[in-house]
Short mmCIF file of the C-alpha atoms (twelve columns), coordinates in Angstrom:
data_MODEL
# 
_entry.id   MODEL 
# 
loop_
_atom_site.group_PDB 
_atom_site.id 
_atom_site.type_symbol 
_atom_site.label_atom_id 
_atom_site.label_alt_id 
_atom_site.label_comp_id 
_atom_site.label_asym_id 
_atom_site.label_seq_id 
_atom_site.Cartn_x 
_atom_site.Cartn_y 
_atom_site.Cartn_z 
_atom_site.pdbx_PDB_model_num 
ATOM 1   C CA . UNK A 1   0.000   0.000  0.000   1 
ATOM 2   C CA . UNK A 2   1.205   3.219  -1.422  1 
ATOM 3   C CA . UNK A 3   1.013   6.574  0.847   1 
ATOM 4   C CA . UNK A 4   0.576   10.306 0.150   1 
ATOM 5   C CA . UNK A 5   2.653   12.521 1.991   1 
ATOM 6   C CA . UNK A 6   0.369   15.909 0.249   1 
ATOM 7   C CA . UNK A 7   -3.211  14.253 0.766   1 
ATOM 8   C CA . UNK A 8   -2.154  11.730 3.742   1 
ATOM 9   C CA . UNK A 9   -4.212  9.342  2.568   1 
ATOM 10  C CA . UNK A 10  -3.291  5.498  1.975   1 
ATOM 11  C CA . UNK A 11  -3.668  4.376  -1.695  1 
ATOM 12  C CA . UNK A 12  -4.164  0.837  -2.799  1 
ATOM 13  C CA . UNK A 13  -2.395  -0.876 -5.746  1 
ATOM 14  C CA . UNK A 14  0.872   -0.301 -6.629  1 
ATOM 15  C CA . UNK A 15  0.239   3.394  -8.352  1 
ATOM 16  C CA . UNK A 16  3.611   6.052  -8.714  1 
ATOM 17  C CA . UNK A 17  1.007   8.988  -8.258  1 
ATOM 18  C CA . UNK A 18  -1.764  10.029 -5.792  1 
ATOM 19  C CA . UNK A 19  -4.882  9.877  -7.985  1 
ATOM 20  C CA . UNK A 20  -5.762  12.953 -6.341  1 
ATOM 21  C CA . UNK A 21  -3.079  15.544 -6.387  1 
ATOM 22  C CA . UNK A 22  -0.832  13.417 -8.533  1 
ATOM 23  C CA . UNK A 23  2.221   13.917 -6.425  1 
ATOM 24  C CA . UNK A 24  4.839   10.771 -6.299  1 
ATOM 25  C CA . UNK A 25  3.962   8.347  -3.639  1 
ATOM 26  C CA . UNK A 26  5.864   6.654  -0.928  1 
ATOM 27  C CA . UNK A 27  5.903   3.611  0.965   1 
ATOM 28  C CA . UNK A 28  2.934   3.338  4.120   1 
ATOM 29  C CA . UNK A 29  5.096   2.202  7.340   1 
ATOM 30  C CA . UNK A 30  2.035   2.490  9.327   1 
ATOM 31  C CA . UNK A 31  -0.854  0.539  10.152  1 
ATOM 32  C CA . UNK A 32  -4.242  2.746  9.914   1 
ATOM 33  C CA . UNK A 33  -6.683  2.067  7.759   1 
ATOM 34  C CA . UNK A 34  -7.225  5.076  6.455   1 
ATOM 35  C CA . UNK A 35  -7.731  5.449  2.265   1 
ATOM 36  C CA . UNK A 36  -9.141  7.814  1.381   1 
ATOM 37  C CA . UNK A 37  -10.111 11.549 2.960   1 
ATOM 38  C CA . UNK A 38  -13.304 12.755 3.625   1 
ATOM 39  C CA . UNK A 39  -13.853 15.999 1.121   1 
ATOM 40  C CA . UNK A 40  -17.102 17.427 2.832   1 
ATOM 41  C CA . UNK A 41  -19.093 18.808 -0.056  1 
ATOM 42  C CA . UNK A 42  -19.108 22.884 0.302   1 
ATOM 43  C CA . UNK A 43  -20.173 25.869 -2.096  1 
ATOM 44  C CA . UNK A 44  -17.686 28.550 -2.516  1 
ATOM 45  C CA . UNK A 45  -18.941 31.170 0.051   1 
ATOM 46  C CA . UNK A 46  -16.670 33.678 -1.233  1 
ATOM 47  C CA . UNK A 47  -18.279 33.661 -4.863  1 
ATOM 48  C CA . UNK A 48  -21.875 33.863 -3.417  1 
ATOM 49  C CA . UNK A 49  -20.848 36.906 -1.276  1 
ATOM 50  C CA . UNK A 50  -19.353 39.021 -3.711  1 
ATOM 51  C CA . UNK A 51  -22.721 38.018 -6.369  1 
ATOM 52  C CA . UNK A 52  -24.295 39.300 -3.459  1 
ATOM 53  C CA . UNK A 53  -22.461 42.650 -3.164  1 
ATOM 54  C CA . UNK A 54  -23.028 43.095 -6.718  1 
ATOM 55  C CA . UNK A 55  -26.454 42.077 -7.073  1 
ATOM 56  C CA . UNK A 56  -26.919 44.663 -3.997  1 
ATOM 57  C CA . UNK A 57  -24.963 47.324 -6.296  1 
ATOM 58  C CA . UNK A 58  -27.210 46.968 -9.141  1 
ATOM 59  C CA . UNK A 59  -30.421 46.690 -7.426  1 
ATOM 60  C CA . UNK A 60  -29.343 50.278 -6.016  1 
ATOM 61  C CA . UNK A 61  -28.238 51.819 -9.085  1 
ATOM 62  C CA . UNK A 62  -31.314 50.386 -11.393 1 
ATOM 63  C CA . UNK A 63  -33.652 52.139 -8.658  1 
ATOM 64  C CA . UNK A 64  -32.206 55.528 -8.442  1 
ATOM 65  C CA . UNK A 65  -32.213 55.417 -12.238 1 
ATOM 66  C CA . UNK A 66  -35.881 54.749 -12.405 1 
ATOM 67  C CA . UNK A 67  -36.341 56.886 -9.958  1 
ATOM 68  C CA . UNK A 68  -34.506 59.846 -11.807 1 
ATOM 69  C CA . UNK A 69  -36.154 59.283 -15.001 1 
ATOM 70  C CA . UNK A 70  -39.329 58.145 -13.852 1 
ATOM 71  C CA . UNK A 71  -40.647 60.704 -10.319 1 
ATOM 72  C CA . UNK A 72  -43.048 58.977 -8.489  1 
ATOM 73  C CA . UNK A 73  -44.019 59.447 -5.149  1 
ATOM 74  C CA . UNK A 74  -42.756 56.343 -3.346  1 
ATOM 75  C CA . UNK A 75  -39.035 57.053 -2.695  1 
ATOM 76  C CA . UNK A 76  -37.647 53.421 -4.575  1 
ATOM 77  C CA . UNK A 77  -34.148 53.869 -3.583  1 
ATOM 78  C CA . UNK A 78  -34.996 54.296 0.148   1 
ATOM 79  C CA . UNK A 79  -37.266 51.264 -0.223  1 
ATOM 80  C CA . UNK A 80  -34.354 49.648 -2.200  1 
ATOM 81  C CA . UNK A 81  -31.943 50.232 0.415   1 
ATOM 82  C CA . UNK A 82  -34.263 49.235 3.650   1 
ATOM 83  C CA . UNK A 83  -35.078 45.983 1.380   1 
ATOM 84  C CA . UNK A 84  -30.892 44.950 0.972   1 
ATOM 85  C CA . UNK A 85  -30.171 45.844 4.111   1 
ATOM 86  C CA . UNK A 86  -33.228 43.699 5.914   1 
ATOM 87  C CA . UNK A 87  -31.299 41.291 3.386   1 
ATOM 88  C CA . UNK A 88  -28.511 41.485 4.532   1 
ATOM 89  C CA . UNK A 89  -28.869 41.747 8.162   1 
ATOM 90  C CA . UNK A 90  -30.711 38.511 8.166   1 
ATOM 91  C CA . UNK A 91  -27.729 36.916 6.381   1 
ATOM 92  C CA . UNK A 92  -25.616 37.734 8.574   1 
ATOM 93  C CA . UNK A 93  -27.262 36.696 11.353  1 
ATOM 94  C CA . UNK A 94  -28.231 33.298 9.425   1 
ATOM 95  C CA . UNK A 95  -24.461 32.918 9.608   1 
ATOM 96  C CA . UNK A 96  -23.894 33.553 13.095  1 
ATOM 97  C CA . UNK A 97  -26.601 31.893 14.200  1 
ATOM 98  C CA . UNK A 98  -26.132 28.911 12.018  1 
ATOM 99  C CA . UNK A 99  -25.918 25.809 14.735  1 
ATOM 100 C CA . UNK A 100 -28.670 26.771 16.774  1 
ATOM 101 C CA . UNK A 101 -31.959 26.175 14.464  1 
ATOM 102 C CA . UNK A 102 -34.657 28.004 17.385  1 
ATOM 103 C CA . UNK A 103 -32.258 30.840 18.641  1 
ATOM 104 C CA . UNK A 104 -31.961 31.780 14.511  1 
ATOM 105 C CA . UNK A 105 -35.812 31.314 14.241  1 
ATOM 106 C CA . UNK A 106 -36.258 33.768 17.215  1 
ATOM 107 C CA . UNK A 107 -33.553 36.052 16.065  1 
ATOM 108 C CA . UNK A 108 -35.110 36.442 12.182  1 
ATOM 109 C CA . UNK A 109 -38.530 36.653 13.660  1 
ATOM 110 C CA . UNK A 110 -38.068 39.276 15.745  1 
ATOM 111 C CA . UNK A 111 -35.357 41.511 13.373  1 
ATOM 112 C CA . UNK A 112 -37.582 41.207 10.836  1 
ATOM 113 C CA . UNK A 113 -40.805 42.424 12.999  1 
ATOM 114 C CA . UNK A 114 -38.295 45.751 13.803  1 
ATOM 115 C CA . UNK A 115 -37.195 46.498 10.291  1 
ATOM 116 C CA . UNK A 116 -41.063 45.902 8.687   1 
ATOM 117 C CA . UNK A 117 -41.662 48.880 11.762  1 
ATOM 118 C CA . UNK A 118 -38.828 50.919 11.218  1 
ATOM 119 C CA . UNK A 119 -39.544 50.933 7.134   1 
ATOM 120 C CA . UNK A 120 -43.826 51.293 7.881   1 
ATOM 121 C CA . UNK A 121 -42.717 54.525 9.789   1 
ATOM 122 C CA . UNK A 122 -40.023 55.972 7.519   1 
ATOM 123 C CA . UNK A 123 -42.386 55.851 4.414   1 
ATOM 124 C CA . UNK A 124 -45.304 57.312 6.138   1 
ATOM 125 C CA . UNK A 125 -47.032 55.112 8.940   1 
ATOM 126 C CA . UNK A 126 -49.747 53.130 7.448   1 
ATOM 127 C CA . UNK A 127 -49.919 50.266 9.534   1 
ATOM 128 C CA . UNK A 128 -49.380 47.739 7.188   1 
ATOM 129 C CA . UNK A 129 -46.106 45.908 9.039   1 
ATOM 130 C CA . UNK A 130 -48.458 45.248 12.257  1 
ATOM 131 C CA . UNK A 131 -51.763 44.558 9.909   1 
ATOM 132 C CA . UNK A 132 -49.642 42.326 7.897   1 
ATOM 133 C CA . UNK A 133 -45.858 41.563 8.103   1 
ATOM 134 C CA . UNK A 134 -45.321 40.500 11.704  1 
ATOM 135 C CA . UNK A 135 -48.832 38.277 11.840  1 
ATOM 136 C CA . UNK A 136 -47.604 36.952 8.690   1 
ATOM 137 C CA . UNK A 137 -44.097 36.600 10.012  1 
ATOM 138 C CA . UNK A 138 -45.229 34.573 13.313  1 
ATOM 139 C CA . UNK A 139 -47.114 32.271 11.038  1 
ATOM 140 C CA . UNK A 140 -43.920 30.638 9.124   1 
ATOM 141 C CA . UNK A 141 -42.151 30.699 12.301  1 
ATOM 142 C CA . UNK A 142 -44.647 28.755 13.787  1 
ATOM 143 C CA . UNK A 143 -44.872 26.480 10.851  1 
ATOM 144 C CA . UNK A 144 -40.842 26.231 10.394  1 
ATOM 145 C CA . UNK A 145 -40.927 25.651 14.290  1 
ATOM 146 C CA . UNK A 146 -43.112 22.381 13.733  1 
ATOM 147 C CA . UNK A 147 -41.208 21.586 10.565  1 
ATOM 148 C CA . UNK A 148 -37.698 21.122 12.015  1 
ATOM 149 C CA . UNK A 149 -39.363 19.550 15.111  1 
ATOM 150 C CA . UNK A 150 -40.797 16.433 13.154  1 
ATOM 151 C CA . UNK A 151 -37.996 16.232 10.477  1 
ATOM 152 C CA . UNK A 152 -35.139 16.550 13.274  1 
ATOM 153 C CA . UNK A 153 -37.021 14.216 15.503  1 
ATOM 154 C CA . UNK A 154 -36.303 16.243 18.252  1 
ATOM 155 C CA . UNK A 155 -36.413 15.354 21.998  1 
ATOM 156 C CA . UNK A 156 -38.565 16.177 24.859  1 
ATOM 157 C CA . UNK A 157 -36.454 18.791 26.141  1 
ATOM 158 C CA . UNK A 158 -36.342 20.606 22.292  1 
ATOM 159 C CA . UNK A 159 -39.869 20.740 22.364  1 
ATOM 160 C CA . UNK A 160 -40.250 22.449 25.640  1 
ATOM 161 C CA . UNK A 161 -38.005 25.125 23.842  1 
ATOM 162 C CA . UNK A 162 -40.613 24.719 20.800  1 
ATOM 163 C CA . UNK A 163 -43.204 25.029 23.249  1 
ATOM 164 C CA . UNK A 164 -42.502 28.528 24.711  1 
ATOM 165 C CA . UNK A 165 -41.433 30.287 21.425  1 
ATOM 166 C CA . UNK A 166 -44.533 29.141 19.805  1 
ATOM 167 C CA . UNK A 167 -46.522 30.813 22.887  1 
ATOM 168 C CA . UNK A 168 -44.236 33.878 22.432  1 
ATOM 169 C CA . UNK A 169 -45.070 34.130 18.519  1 
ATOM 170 C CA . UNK A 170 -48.774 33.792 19.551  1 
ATOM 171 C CA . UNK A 171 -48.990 36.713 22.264  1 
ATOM 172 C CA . UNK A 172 -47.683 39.219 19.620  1 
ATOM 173 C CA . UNK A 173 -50.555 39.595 17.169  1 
ATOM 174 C CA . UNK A 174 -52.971 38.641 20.244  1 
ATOM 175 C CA . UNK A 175 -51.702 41.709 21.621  1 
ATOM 176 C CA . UNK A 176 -52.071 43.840 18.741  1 
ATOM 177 C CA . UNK A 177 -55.759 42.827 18.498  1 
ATOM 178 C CA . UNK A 178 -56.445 43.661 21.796  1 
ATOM 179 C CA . UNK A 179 -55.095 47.260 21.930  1 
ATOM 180 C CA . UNK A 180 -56.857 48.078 19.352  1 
ATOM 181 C CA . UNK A 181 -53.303 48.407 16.734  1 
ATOM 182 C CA . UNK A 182 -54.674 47.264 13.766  1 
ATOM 183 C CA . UNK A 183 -56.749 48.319 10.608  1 
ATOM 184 C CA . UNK A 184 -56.807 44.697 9.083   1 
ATOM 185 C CA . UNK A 185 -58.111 42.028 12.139  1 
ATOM 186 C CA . UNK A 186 -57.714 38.773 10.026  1 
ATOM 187 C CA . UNK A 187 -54.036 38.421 9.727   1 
ATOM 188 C CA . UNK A 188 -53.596 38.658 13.091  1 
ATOM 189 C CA . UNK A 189 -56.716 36.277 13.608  1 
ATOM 190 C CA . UNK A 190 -55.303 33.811 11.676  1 
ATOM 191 C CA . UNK A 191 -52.050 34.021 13.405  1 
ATOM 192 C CA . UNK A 192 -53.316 33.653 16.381  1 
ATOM 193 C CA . UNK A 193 -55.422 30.462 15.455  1 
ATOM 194 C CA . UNK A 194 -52.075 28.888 14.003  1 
ATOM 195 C CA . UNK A 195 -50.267 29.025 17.401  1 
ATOM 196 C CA . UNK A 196 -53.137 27.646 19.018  1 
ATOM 197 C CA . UNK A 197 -53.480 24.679 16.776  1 
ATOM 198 C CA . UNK A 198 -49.412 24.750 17.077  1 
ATOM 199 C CA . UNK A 199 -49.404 24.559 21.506  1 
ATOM 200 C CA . UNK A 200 -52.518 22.200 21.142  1 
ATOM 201 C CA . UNK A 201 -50.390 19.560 18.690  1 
ATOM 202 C CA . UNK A 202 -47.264 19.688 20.684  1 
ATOM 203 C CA . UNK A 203 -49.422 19.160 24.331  1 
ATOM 204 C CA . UNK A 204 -51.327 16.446 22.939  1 
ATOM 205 C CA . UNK A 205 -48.780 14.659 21.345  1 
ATOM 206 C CA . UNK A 206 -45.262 15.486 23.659  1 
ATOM 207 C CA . UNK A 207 -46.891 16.233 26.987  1 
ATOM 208 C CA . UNK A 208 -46.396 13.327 28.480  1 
ATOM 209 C CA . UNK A 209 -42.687 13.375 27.839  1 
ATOM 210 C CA . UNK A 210 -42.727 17.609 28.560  1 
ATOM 211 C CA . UNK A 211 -43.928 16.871 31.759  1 
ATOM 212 C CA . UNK A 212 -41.396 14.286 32.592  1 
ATOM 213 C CA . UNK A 213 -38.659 16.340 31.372  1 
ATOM 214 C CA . UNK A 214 -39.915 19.474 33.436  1 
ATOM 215 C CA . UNK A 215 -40.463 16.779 36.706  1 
ATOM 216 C CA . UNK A 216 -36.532 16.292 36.247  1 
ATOM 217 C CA . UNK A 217 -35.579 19.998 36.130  1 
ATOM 218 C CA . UNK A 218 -38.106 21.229 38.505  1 
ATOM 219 C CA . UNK A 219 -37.288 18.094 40.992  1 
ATOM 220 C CA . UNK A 220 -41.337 17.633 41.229  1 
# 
């Protein structure tokens, strides 16, 4: 058995060069049993940044154009701009974020509920991002929530995570509706509904083992 000093890797047969780098082998004077390396599959992050930057460029430059030749009364560049940056904030967070699945839900959810408030005020408040955006928003976070909870197969303990951010996405709209925020009631209605349904599932279905996890935290 042959050995690559470049790769490190062990290669069978009695080949001159590495089939992967094609540098000269040696002899293998040790015993693993090691052949070949694991090459984890990856995109080259790099690229997709800088098509990002550019993308953002253009998508800048096209709207202040239109906007130059074409006057309208919505200011597109602003909305441009508060569009790539909501972009990119939640990017970057995506990446930061990336190894804990609920603490990224929670994070998007609620930066995402901020910006739709910040950009609803800068353009003239209309009330669309509470009518709208955040019931909306709490909706696929509650559905993503019970997504990655069946597919992961997630344990008792995960789902009394599950349990209180899917109470947390429901008291938002809820308390929207009640102070009288709104100009549009169904969004918020049907958000509401959704987290229901959402607490109901996981109680009927995980509260037997919720309740034994919480027995060993709580000592009951």
């Amino acid at each position: 058995m042959q050995y690559c000093n470049h790769c490190q890797v062990k290669i069978r047969g009695n080949k001159e060069r590495c089939p992967l780098c094609k540098n000269m082998l040696s002899a293998d004077n040790s015993n693993g049993m090691r052949i070949y390396p694991q090459i984890p599959l990856g995109y080259d992050r790099h690229l997709v940044m800088r098509m990002l930057v550019f993308m953002s460029i253009v998508a800048l430059v096209v709207s202040f154009t239109v906007y130059m030749l074409v006057p309208a009364d919505i200011n597109l560049p602003i909305f441009t701009f508060l569009g790539l940056l909501s972009m990119w904030l939640s990017i970057i967070l995506v990446l930061r974020k990336r190894n804990n699945i609920t603490k990224n839900i929670m994070w998007l959810v609620t930066l995402v509920s901020i910006l739709s408030v910040l950009w609803d005020w800068r353009i003239g408040w209309k009330g669309w991002s509470l009518d709208y955006v955040i019931p909306a928003v709490c909706v696929a976070a509650i559905f993503t929530l019970y997504v990655t909870a069946k597919v992961m197969k997630l344990s008792a303990r995960d789902y009394i995570v599950y349990f209180l951010l899917g109470g947390l996405f429901g008291i938002v709209p809820l308390l929207f509706i009640l102070f009288g925020w709104l100009n549009v009631l169904y969004p918020s209605i049907i958000s509401v509904a959704a987290n229901i349904i959402f607490l109901s599932a996981i109680i009927i279905f995980q509260g037997e083992n919720i309740k034994s996890e919480l027995s060993k935290r709580m000592h009951l």
